[in-house]
Tab-separated table of C-alpha atoms in Angstrom:
chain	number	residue	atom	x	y	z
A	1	UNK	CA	-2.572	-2.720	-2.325
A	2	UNK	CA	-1.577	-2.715	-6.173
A	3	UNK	CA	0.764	-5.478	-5.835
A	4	UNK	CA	0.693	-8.878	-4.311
A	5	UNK	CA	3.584	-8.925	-1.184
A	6	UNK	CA	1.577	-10.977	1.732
A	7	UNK	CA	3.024	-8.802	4.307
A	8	UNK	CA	0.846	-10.481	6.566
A	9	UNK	CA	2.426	-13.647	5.857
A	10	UNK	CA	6.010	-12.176	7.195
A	11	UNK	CA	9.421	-11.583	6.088
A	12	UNK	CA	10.607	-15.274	4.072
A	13	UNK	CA	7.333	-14.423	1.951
A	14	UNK	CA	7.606	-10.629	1.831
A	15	UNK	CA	11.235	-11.004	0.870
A	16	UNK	CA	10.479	-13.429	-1.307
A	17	UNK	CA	7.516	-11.749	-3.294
A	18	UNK	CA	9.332	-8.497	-3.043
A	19	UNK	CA	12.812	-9.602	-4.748
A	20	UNK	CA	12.544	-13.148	-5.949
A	21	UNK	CA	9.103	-13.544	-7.788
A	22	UNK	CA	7.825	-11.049	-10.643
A	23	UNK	CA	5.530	-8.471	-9.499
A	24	UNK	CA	1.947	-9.781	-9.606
A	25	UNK	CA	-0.840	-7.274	-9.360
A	26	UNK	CA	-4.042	-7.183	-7.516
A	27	UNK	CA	-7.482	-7.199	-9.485
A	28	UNK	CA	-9.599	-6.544	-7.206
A	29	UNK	CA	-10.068	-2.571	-7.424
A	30	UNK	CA	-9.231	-2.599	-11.275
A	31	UNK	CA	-12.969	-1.392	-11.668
A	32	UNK	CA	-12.200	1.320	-9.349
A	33	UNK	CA	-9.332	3.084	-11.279
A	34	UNK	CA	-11.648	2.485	-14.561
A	35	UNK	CA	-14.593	4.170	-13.207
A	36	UNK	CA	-11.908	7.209	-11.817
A	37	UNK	CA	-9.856	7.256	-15.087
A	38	UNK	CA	-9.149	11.125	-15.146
A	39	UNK	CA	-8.571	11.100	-11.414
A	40	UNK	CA	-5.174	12.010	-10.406
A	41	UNK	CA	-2.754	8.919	-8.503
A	42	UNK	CA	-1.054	9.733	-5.675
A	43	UNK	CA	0.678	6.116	-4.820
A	44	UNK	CA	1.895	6.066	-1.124
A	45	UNK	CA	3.682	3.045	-0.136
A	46	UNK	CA	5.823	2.620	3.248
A	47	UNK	CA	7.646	0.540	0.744
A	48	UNK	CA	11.400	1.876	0.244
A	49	UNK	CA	12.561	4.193	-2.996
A	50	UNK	CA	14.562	1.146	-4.714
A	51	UNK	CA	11.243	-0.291	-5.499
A	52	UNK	CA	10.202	2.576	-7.383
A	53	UNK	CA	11.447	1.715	-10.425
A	54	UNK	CA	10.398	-2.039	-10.565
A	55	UNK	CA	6.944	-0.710	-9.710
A	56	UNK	CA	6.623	2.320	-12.009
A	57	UNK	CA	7.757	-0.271	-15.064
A	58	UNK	CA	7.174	-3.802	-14.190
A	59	UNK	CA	3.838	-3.507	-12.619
A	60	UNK	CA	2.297	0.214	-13.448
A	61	UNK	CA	3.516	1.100	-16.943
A	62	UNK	CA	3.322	-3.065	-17.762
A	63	UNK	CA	-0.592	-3.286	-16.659
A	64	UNK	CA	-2.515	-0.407	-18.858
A	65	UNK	CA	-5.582	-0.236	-16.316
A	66	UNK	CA	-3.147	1.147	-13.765
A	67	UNK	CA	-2.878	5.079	-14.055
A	68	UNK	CA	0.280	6.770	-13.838
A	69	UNK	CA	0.795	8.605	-10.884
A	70	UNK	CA	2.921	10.339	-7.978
A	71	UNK	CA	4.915	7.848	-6.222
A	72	UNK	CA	5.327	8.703	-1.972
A	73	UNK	CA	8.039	6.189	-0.843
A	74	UNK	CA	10.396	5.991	2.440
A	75	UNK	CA	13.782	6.535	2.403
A	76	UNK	CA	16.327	4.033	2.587
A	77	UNK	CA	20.427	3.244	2.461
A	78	UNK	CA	20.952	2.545	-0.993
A	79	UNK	CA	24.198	-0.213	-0.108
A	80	UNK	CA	21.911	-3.203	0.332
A	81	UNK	CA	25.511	-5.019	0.567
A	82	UNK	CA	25.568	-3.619	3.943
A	83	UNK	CA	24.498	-4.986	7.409
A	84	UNK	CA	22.784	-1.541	8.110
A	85	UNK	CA	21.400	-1.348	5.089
A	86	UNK	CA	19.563	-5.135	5.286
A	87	UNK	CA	18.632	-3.688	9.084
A	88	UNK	CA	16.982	-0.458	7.337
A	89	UNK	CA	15.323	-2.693	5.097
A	90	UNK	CA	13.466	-4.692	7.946
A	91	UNK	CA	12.637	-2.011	9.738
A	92	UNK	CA	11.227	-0.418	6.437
A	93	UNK	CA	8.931	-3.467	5.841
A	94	UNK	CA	8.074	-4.711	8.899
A	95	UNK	CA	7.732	-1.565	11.647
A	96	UNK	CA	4.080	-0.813	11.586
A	97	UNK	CA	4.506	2.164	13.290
A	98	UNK	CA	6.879	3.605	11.533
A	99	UNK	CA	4.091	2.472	8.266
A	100	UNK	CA	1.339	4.539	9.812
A	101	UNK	CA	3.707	7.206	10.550
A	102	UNK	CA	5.335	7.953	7.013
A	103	UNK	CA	1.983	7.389	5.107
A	104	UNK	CA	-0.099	9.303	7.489
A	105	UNK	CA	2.313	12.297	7.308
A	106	UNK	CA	2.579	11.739	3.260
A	107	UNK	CA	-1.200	11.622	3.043
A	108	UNK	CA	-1.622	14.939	4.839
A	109	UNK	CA	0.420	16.701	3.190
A	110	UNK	CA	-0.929	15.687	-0.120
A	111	UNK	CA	-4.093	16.824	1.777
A	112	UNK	CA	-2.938	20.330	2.380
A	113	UNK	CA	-1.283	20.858	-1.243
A	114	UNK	CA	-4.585	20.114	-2.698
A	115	UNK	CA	-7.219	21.935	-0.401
A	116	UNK	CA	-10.443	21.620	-2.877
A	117	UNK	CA	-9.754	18.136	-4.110
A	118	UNK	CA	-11.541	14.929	-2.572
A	119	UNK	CA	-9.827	11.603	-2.477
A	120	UNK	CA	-10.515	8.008	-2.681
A	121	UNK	CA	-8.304	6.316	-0.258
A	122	UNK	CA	-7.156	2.592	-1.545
A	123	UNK	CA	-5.963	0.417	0.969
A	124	UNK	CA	-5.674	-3.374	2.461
A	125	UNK	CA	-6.096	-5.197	5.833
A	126	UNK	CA	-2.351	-6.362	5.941
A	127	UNK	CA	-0.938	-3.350	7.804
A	128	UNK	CA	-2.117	-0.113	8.975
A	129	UNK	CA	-3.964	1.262	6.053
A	130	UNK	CA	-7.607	1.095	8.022
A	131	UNK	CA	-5.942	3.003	10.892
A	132	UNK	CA	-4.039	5.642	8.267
A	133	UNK	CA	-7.241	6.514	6.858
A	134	UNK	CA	-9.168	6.441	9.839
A	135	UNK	CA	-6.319	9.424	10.978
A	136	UNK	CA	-7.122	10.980	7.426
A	137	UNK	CA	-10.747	11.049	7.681
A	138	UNK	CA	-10.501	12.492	11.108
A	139	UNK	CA	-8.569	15.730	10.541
A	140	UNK	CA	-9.722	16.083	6.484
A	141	UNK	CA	-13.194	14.835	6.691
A	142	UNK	CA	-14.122	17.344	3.808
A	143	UNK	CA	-12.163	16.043	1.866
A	144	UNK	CA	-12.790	12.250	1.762
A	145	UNK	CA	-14.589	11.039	-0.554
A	146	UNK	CA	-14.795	7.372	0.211
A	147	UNK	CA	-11.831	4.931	2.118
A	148	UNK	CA	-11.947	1.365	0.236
A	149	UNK	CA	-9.964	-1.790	1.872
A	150	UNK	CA	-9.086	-4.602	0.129
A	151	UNK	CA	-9.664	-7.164	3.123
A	152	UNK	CA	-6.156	-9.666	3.011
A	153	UNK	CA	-6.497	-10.677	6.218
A	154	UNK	CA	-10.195	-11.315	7.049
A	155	UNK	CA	-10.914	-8.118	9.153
A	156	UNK	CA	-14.469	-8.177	8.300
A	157	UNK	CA	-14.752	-10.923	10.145
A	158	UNK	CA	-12.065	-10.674	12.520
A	159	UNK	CA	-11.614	-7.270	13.638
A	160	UNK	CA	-14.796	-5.654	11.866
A	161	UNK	CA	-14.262	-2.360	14.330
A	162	UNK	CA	-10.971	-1.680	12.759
A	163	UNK	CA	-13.169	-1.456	8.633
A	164	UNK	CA	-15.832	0.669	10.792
A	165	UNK	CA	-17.188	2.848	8.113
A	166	UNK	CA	-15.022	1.577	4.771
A	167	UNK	CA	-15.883	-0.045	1.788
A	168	UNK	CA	-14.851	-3.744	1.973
A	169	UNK	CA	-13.638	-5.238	-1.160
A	170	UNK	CA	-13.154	-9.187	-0.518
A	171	UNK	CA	-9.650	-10.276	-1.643
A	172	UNK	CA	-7.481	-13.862	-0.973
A	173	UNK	CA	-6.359	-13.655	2.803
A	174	UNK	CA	-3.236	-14.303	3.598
A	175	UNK	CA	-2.203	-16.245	6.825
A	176	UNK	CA	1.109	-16.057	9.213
A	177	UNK	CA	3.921	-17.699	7.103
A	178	UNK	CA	1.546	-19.238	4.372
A	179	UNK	CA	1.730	-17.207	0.663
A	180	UNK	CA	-0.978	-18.039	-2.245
A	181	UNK	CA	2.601	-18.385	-4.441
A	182	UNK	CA	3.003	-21.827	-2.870
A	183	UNK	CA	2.849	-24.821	-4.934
């Protein structure tokens, strides 16, 4: 959502954005964070803990309308010099299920720690952040404030039951095994 990684486009461009290009960040819901600027962050990525440094420095402390925050990763072998390891890693990226699982369990309890507050849920069409916060909204309804989807992979349009209810913020879609990195 913060940073550009065309999941939708699949794993050469993922793995490419991820570890071979500098991170690029998204602009579309800069306007967001400024109009929220004392709002606390909770980031929650399915993305593995490795990446947290890269994205705490190069792309959060390096872009100053980007608040600092909690970061909610997965867990992963830290030997990437191992076949496991490079397994772990796809399965990380690229299991949807196991995406809805670890941010819909990482959302809720974020949820229950912090009863009284209301959140603004930031998410994209590439993966299963519509259905996450559709599972959010449905056992915390109190405490949604408003679920806002960058729209990567023309759901509107597409699939417009699956943004039911969101705020749609257009963004650059992204098709299978195409990346907007391409000369």
């Amino acid at each position: 959502t913060l940073k550009i990684t065309e999941i939708p486009a699949g794993a050469q461009v993922v793995t490419r954005n991820i570890f071979l290009r500098e991170f690029v960040a998204t602009t579309e819901l800069r306007s967001v964070f400024e109009m929220n600027s004392d709002a606390p962050v909770h980031y929650v990525s399915a993305g593995p803990w490795q990446l947290y440094e890269p994205l705490s420095v190069e792309l959060i402390a390096a872009d100053e309308l980007l608040p600092e925050g909690t970061f909610h990763m997965r867990t992963l072998r830290t030997n990437l010099l191992t076949v496991s390891s490079w397994k772990d890693l796809s399965s990380v990226l690229f299991n949807k299920e196991g995406t809805l699982e670890h941010k819909v369990s990482e959302i809720s309890r974020l949820m229950k720690n912090f009863p009284g507050r209301k959140f603004l849920l930031l998410g994209d069409s590439g993966e299963m952040d519509p259905e996450v916060y559709r599972k959010i909204l449905e056992t915390f309804p109190e405490q949604v404030q408003e679920i806002l989807i960058r729209d990567v992979v023309n759901a509107k349009e597409l699939q417009p039951n699956r943004l039911t209810g969101m705020t749609i913020v257009p963004a650059a879609t992204v098709l299978p095994g195409q990346s907007q990195f391409d000369d």
